[in-house]
mmCIF file of C-alpha atoms in Angstrom:
data_model
loop_
_atom_site.group_PDB
_atom_site.id
_atom_site.type_symbol
_atom_site.label_atom_id
_atom_site.label_comp_id
_atom_site.label_asym_id
_atom_site.label_seq_id
_atom_site.Cartn_x
_atom_site.Cartn_y
_atom_site.Cartn_z
ATOM 1 C CA MET A 1 -90.575 -1.731 213.125
ATOM 2 C CA THR A 2 -89.305 -1.949 216.637
ATOM 3 C CA PHE A 3 -86.883 -4.714 217.875
ATOM 4 C CA GLY A 4 -88.630 -8.017 218.318
ATOM 5 C CA GLU A 5 -91.726 -6.986 216.382
ATOM 6 C CA GLN A 6 -92.867 -9.338 213.801
ATOM 7 C CA PRO A 7 -92.661 -8.323 210.092
ATOM 8 C CA ALA A 8 -95.997 -7.202 208.741
ATOM 9 C CA TYR A 9 -96.524 -10.073 206.343
ATOM 10 C CA LEU A 10 -96.067 -12.595 209.051
ATOM 11 C CA ARG A 11 -98.562 -10.789 211.475
ATOM 12 C CA VAL A 12 -100.958 -10.748 208.451
ATOM 13 C CA ALA A 13 -100.253 -14.553 207.734
ATOM 14 C CA GLY A 14 -100.797 -15.237 211.426
ATOM 15 C CA ASP A 15 -104.122 -13.760 211.483
ATOM 16 C CA LEU A 16 -105.338 -15.526 208.418
ATOM 17 C CA ARG A 17 -103.856 -18.690 209.731
ATOM 18 C CA ARG A 18 -105.832 -18.285 213.071
ATOM 19 C CA LYS A 19 -109.043 -17.882 210.998
ATOM 20 C CA ILE A 20 -108.175 -21.076 208.957
ATOM 21 C CA VAL A 21 -107.683 -23.020 212.046
ATOM 22 C CA ASP A 22 -110.612 -21.745 214.061
ATOM 23 C CA GLY A 23 -112.984 -22.242 211.243
ATOM 24 C CA SER A 24 -113.681 -18.833 210.256
ATOM 25 C CA LEU A 25 -112.094 -19.713 206.919
ATOM 26 C CA PRO A 26 -113.448 -23.255 206.414
ATOM 27 C CA PRO A 27 -112.021 -25.549 203.837
ATOM 28 C CA HIS A 28 -112.680 -24.670 200.195
ATOM 29 C CA THR A 29 -113.335 -21.111 200.976
ATOM 30 C CA ARG A 30 -111.856 -18.537 198.673
ATOM 31 C CA LEU A 31 -109.010 -16.741 200.548
ATOM 32 C CA PRO A 32 -109.569 -12.882 200.528
ATOM 33 C CA SER A 33 -108.012 -11.540 197.463
ATOM 34 C CA GLN A 34 -104.705 -9.528 197.541
ATOM 35 C CA ALA A 35 -106.573 -6.165 197.330
ATOM 36 C CA ARG A 36 -108.922 -7.174 200.171
ATOM 37 C CA ILE A 37 -106.020 -8.158 202.393
ATOM 38 C CA ARG A 38 -104.350 -4.819 201.610
ATOM 39 C CA GLU A 39 -107.415 -2.864 202.588
ATOM 40 C CA GLU A 40 -108.507 -4.893 205.669
ATOM 41 C CA TYR A 41 -104.784 -4.906 207.293
ATOM 42 C CA GLY A 42 -103.662 -1.497 205.906
ATOM 43 C CA VAL A 43 -100.570 -3.128 204.236
ATOM 44 C CA SER A 44 -99.050 -2.789 200.859
ATOM 45 C CA ASP A 45 -99.549 -5.163 197.951
ATOM 46 C CA THR A 46 -96.021 -6.678 198.573
ATOM 47 C CA VAL A 47 -97.059 -7.391 202.288
ATOM 48 C CA ALA A 48 -100.343 -9.038 201.253
ATOM 49 C CA LEU A 49 -98.567 -11.018 198.555
ATOM 50 C CA GLU A 50 -95.964 -12.310 200.931
ATOM 51 C CA ALA A 51 -98.485 -13.291 203.441
ATOM 52 C CA ARG A 52 -100.340 -15.373 200.938
ATOM 53 C CA LYS A 53 -97.185 -17.007 200.135
ATOM 54 C CA VAL A 54 -96.621 -18.017 203.680
ATOM 55 C CA LEU A 55 -99.873 -19.850 203.912
ATOM 56 C CA MET A 56 -99.226 -21.631 200.599
ATOM 57 C CA ALA A 57 -95.839 -22.705 201.737
ATOM 58 C CA GLU A 58 -97.462 -24.003 204.989
ATOM 59 C CA GLY A 59 -99.897 -25.915 202.921
ATOM 60 C CA LEU A 60 -103.002 -24.236 204.305
ATOM 61 C CA VAL A 61 -104.068 -22.762 201.039
ATOM 62 C CA GLU A 62 -103.579 -23.783 197.343
ATOM 63 C CA GLY A 63 -104.036 -21.837 194.031
ATOM 64 C CA ARG A 64 -106.457 -23.016 191.447
ATOM 65 C CA SER A 65 -105.695 -21.868 188.021
ATOM 66 C CA GLY A 66 -107.969 -18.783 186.844
ATOM 67 C CA SER A 67 -109.981 -19.101 190.072
ATOM 68 C CA GLY A 68 -107.947 -17.780 192.948
ATOM 69 C CA THR A 69 -106.488 -19.065 196.303
ATOM 70 C CA TYR A 70 -108.584 -21.415 198.523
ATOM 71 C CA VAL A 71 -108.259 -22.862 201.957
ATOM 72 C CA ARG A 72 -107.229 -26.647 201.647
ATOM 73 C CA GLU A 73 -108.927 -29.351 203.575
ATOM 74 C CA ARG A 74 -106.754 -30.265 206.386
ATOM 75 C CA PRO A 75 -106.141 -34.210 206.504
ATOM 76 C CA VAL A 76 -106.163 -35.740 209.856
ATOM 77 C CA PRO A 77 -102.688 -37.348 210.001
ATOM 78 C CA ARG A 78 -102.744 -41.163 210.200
ATOM 79 C CA ARG A 79 -99.912 -43.190 211.720
ATOM 80 C CA ILE A 80 -97.287 -45.364 210.102
ATOM 81 C CA ALA A 81 -95.940 -47.827 212.564
ATOM 82 C CA ARG A 82 -92.356 -48.945 212.336
ATOM 83 C CA SER A 83 -91.567 -51.723 214.570
ATOM 84 C CA GLY A 84 -88.022 -52.933 213.685
ATOM 85 C CA PHE A 85 -86.750 -55.423 211.088
ATOM 86 C CA ARG A 86 -87.977 -58.764 212.461
ATOM 87 C CA PRO A 87 -90.817 -60.319 210.349
ATOM 88 C CA VAL A 88 -94.012 -60.915 212.070
ATOM 89 C CA GLY A 89 -96.260 -63.875 210.959
ATOM 90 C CA GLY A 90 -94.930 -63.753 207.398
ATOM 91 C CA ALA A 91 -96.428 -60.249 206.950
ATOM 92 C CA THR A 92 -94.781 -58.152 204.206
ATOM 93 C CA PRO A 93 -92.728 -55.166 205.506
ATOM 94 C CA PHE A 94 -95.155 -52.648 204.212
ATOM 95 C CA ARG A 95 -98.126 -54.231 206.237
ATOM 96 C CA GLN A 96 -95.845 -54.143 209.213
ATOM 97 C CA GLU A 97 -95.269 -50.498 208.874
ATOM 98 C CA GLN A 98 -98.937 -49.700 208.968
ATOM 99 C CA ALA A 99 -100.445 -48.966 212.552
ATOM 100 C CA GLU A 100 -104.265 -49.366 211.581
ATOM 101 C CA SER A 101 -105.376 -52.898 211.152
ATOM 102 C CA ASP A 102 -108.134 -51.695 208.700
ATOM 103 C CA MET A 103 -105.677 -50.128 206.207
ATOM 104 C CA ARG A 104 -105.257 -52.113 203.013
ATOM 105 C CA GLY A 105 -102.127 -51.284 201.100
ATOM 106 C CA THR A 106 -100.780 -52.094 197.699
ATOM 107 C CA TRP A 107 -97.620 -51.113 196.032
ATOM 108 C CA GLU A 108 -95.849 -51.014 192.621
ATOM 109 C CA SER A 109 -92.327 -51.352 192.150
ATOM 110 C CA SER A 110 -89.569 -51.492 189.454
ATOM 111 C CA SER A 111 -86.023 -52.703 189.687
ATOM 112 C CA GLU A 112 -82.992 -51.800 187.507
ATOM 113 C CA GLN A 113 -79.284 -52.349 187.948
ATOM 114 C CA ALA A 114 -77.399 -49.011 188.277
ATOM 115 C CA GLU A 115 -74.021 -47.624 189.518
ATOM 116 C CA ALA A 116 -73.793 -46.334 193.003
ATOM 117 C CA ASP A 117 -73.252 -42.588 193.553
ATOM 118 C CA ALA A 118 -71.055 -41.340 196.083
ATOM 119 C CA ALA A 119 -73.775 -40.928 198.784
ATOM 120 C CA VAL A 120 -75.230 -44.479 198.222
ATOM 121 C CA ALA A 121 -71.786 -45.775 198.117
ATOM 122 C CA ALA A 122 -70.872 -44.244 201.413
ATOM 123 C CA ARG A 123 -74.110 -45.735 203.007
ATOM 124 C CA LEU A 124 -73.341 -49.117 201.726
ATOM 125 C CA GLY A 125 -69.687 -49.153 202.389
ATOM 126 C CA ILE A 126 -68.637 -49.712 198.648
ATOM 127 C CA GLU A 127 -66.741 -47.838 196.157
ATOM 128 C CA PRO A 128 -68.622 -45.264 194.026
ATOM 129 C CA GLY A 129 -69.596 -46.700 190.652
ATOM 130 C CA GLU A 130 -69.912 -50.163 191.990
ATOM 131 C CA ARG A 131 -73.145 -52.075 190.627
ATOM 132 C CA VAL A 132 -76.271 -52.022 192.714
ATOM 133 C CA MET A 133 -79.756 -53.040 192.291
ATOM 134 C CA ARG A 134 -82.017 -50.074 192.682
ATOM 135 C CA THR A 135 -85.569 -50.570 193.365
ATOM 136 C CA ARG A 136 -88.220 -47.987 193.277
ATOM 137 C CA TYR A 137 -91.575 -48.273 195.118
ATOM 138 C CA VAL A 138 -95.096 -46.323 195.261
ATOM 139 C CA PHE A 139 -97.039 -47.521 198.170
ATOM 140 C CA ARG A 140 -100.820 -46.875 198.155
ATOM 141 C CA GLU A 141 -103.499 -46.673 200.732
ATOM 142 C CA SER A 142 -106.893 -47.208 199.213
ATOM 143 C CA GLY A 143 -105.627 -46.398 195.871
ATOM 144 C CA ARG A 144 -103.983 -43.128 196.948
ATOM 145 C CA ALA A 145 -100.094 -42.716 196.939
ATOM 146 C CA MET A 146 -98.987 -42.570 200.761
ATOM 147 C CA MET A 147 -95.275 -43.242 200.603
ATOM 148 C CA LEU A 148 -92.368 -43.664 198.127
ATOM 149 C CA SER A 149 -89.165 -45.476 198.705
ATOM 150 C CA THR A 150 -85.872 -46.199 196.866
ATOM 151 C CA SER A 151 -83.706 -49.005 197.871
ATOM 152 C CA TRP A 152 -80.121 -49.931 196.919
ATOM 153 C CA GLU A 153 -78.597 -53.329 197.356
ATOM 154 C CA PRO A 154 -74.854 -54.271 196.344
ATOM 155 C CA LEU A 155 -74.822 -56.739 193.553
ATOM 156 C CA ALA A 156 -71.508 -58.023 194.951
ATOM 157 C CA LEU A 157 -73.667 -59.476 197.579
ATOM 158 C CA THR A 158 -76.938 -60.532 195.724
ATOM 159 C CA GLY A 159 -76.035 -60.689 192.112
ATOM 160 C CA ARG A 160 -76.450 -64.130 190.504
ATOM 161 C CA THR A 161 -78.489 -65.262 193.415
ATOM 162 C CA PRO A 162 -82.283 -66.069 193.721
ATOM 163 C CA VAL A 163 -82.886 -62.913 195.538
ATOM 164 C CA MET A 164 -81.222 -60.479 193.240
ATOM 165 C CA LEU A 165 -84.653 -58.826 192.350
ATOM 166 C CA PRO A 166 -86.212 -57.696 195.674
ATOM 167 C CA GLU A 167 -89.854 -58.279 194.244
ATOM 168 C CA GLU A 168 -89.384 -61.332 192.110
ATOM 169 C CA GLY A 169 -88.477 -64.977 192.489
ATOM 170 C CA PRO A 170 -89.525 -67.305 195.482
ATOM 171 C CA LEU A 171 -88.889 -64.729 198.113
ATOM 172 C CA GLY A 172 -90.318 -61.650 196.121
ATOM 173 C CA GLY A 173 -91.847 -59.035 198.493
ATOM 174 C CA MET A 174 -90.831 -60.864 201.571
ATOM 175 C CA GLY A 175 -88.408 -58.232 202.778
ATOM 176 C CA VAL A 176 -84.674 -57.773 203.187
ATOM 177 C CA VAL A 177 -84.461 -59.856 206.455
ATOM 178 C CA GLU A 178 -85.937 -63.003 204.918
ATOM 179 C CA ARG A 179 -84.417 -62.682 201.509
ATOM 180 C CA MET A 180 -81.030 -62.304 202.952
ATOM 181 C CA ARG A 181 -81.463 -65.212 205.283
ATOM 182 C CA ALA A 182 -81.972 -67.342 202.205
ATOM 183 C CA ILE A 183 -78.451 -66.562 200.917
ATOM 184 C CA ASP A 184 -77.005 -67.220 204.511
ATOM 185 C CA VAL A 185 -76.633 -63.628 205.276
ATOM 186 C CA ILE A 186 -78.092 -62.760 208.589
ATOM 187 C CA VAL A 187 -79.398 -59.291 209.211
ATOM 188 C CA ASP A 188 -78.707 -58.407 212.986
ATOM 189 C CA ASN A 189 -79.099 -54.520 212.863
ATOM 190 C CA VAL A 190 -81.006 -51.671 211.371
ATOM 191 C CA ALA A 191 -80.428 -48.004 211.462
ATOM 192 C CA GLU A 192 -82.862 -45.309 210.518
ATOM 193 C CA GLU A 193 -82.385 -41.402 210.462
ATOM 194 C CA VAL A 194 -85.522 -39.409 210.263
ATOM 195 C CA GLY A 195 -85.571 -35.856 208.792
ATOM 196 C CA ALA A 196 -87.895 -33.494 206.898
ATOM 197 C CA ARG A 197 -87.368 -31.244 203.817
ATOM 198 C CA PRO A 198 -89.546 -29.662 201.140
ATOM 199 C CA GLY A 199 -90.617 -32.289 198.716
ATOM 200 C CA LEU A 200 -88.999 -32.475 195.401
ATOM 201 C CA ALA A 201 -91.255 -31.796 192.335
ATOM 202 C CA ASP A 202 -91.485 -35.455 191.246
ATOM 203 C CA GLU A 203 -92.118 -36.619 194.820
ATOM 204 C CA LEU A 204 -94.919 -34.289 195.331
ATOM 205 C CA LEU A 205 -96.502 -35.096 191.843
ATOM 206 C CA ALA A 206 -96.583 -38.707 192.833
ATOM 207 C CA LEU A 207 -97.756 -38.181 196.400
ATOM 208 C CA GLY A 208 -100.605 -35.678 195.384
ATOM 209 C CA GLY A 209 -99.013 -32.753 197.103
ATOM 210 C CA VAL A 210 -98.428 -29.111 196.105
ATOM 211 C CA PRO A 211 -95.157 -27.202 195.722
ATOM 212 C CA GLY A 212 -93.580 -26.350 199.125
ATOM 213 C CA HIS A 213 -95.199 -29.196 200.985
ATOM 214 C CA VAL A 214 -92.767 -30.740 203.515
ATOM 215 C CA VAL A 215 -92.087 -34.657 203.466
ATOM 216 C CA ILE A 216 -90.633 -36.951 206.172
ATOM 217 C CA VAL A 217 -87.488 -38.878 204.991
ATOM 218 C CA VAL A 218 -86.602 -42.068 206.623
ATOM 219 C CA GLN A 219 -83.160 -43.136 205.730
ATOM 220 C CA ARG A 220 -82.865 -46.769 206.597
ATOM 221 C CA THR A 221 -79.869 -49.221 206.295
ATOM 222 C CA TYR A 222 -79.942 -52.996 207.193
ATOM 223 C CA TYR A 223 -76.609 -54.509 208.465
ATOM 224 C CA ALA A 224 -75.298 -58.101 208.771
ATOM 225 C CA SER A 225 -72.274 -58.292 211.070
ATOM 226 C CA GLY A 226 -71.405 -54.736 210.579
ATOM 227 C CA ARG A 227 -71.794 -54.911 206.671
ATOM 228 C CA ALA A 228 -74.483 -52.817 205.103
ATOM 229 C CA VAL A 229 -76.661 -55.070 202.876
ATOM 230 C CA GLU A 230 -79.449 -52.654 201.896
ATOM 231 C CA THR A 231 -80.197 -49.087 202.108
ATOM 232 C CA ALA A 232 -83.332 -47.015 201.382
ATOM 233 C CA ASP A 233 -84.735 -43.630 201.448
ATOM 234 C CA VAL A 234 -88.487 -43.651 202.466
ATOM 235 C CA VAL A 235 -90.457 -40.477 201.658
ATOM 236 C CA ILE A 236 -93.890 -39.733 203.416
ATOM 237 C CA PRO A 237 -96.026 -36.635 203.114
ATOM 238 C CA ALA A 238 -95.893 -34.949 206.420
ATOM 239 C CA ASP A 239 -99.302 -33.332 206.505
ATOM 240 C CA ARG A 240 -100.953 -36.792 206.035
ATOM 241 C CA TYR A 241 -98.957 -39.118 208.193
ATOM 242 C CA ARG A 242 -96.972 -39.480 211.337
ATOM 243 C CA VAL A 243 -94.146 -42.057 211.826
ATOM 244 C CA ALA A 244 -94.624 -44.010 215.186
ATOM 245 C CA TYR A 245 -91.807 -46.146 216.373
ATOM 246 C CA HIS A 246 -92.335 -49.387 218.536
ATOM 247 C CA LEU A 247 -89.125 -50.608 219.726
ATOM 248 C CA PRO A 248 -88.181 -53.333 222.147
ATOM 249 C CA VAL A 249 -86.587 -52.690 225.433
ATOM 250 C CA ARG A 250 -83.498 -54.767 226.040
#
């Protein structure tokens, strides 16, 4: 291989990818077998196998037990809009974060007290081991899981108050800003960091993805006068959604 030339498995994967994208290999079509790839491209079994692994890691194909490898149907990504922390017309935060007016979302949640690990403690500005309320969410669009979230709130702030449980009580489901206002804590800032990584096994199982799929991770923290009052990790399948920000100009 000369300097700058692509490895053989990437060249094979690239040609197969082109066929998938241009429709020569449409969704639900069986990918050529390893032996067929070897013969058609004049490569070894190892190269053919590695090329198939690349396409699988990219989410273009999927293995079906006892049947082979097939081209996946490529979803058209939908937008999830994030427009800041201010409530709009009493809408729930989940509804605010959906860009399409015809989307109908539901969610499930469960809360439990836990000890903050070092990473969560650093984000909340508390000591590791301090008690927090941890709430896990599964958000659904038309019944299909579209987003996961785990939030943490310091119980030193919310414990023994009517808003200790985010989804229960008189302000259950109203979001951090409204709930904190009810205990005279005024949220005045929110910070979000957006990244991407391979999804964890339990995340992909919940979201209906396959091993190797990439997820978008939004790490969000609400502040009141510089004090962190809630932090959360939002996990979104990158092949099905785009995160769109609408921010005010000041």
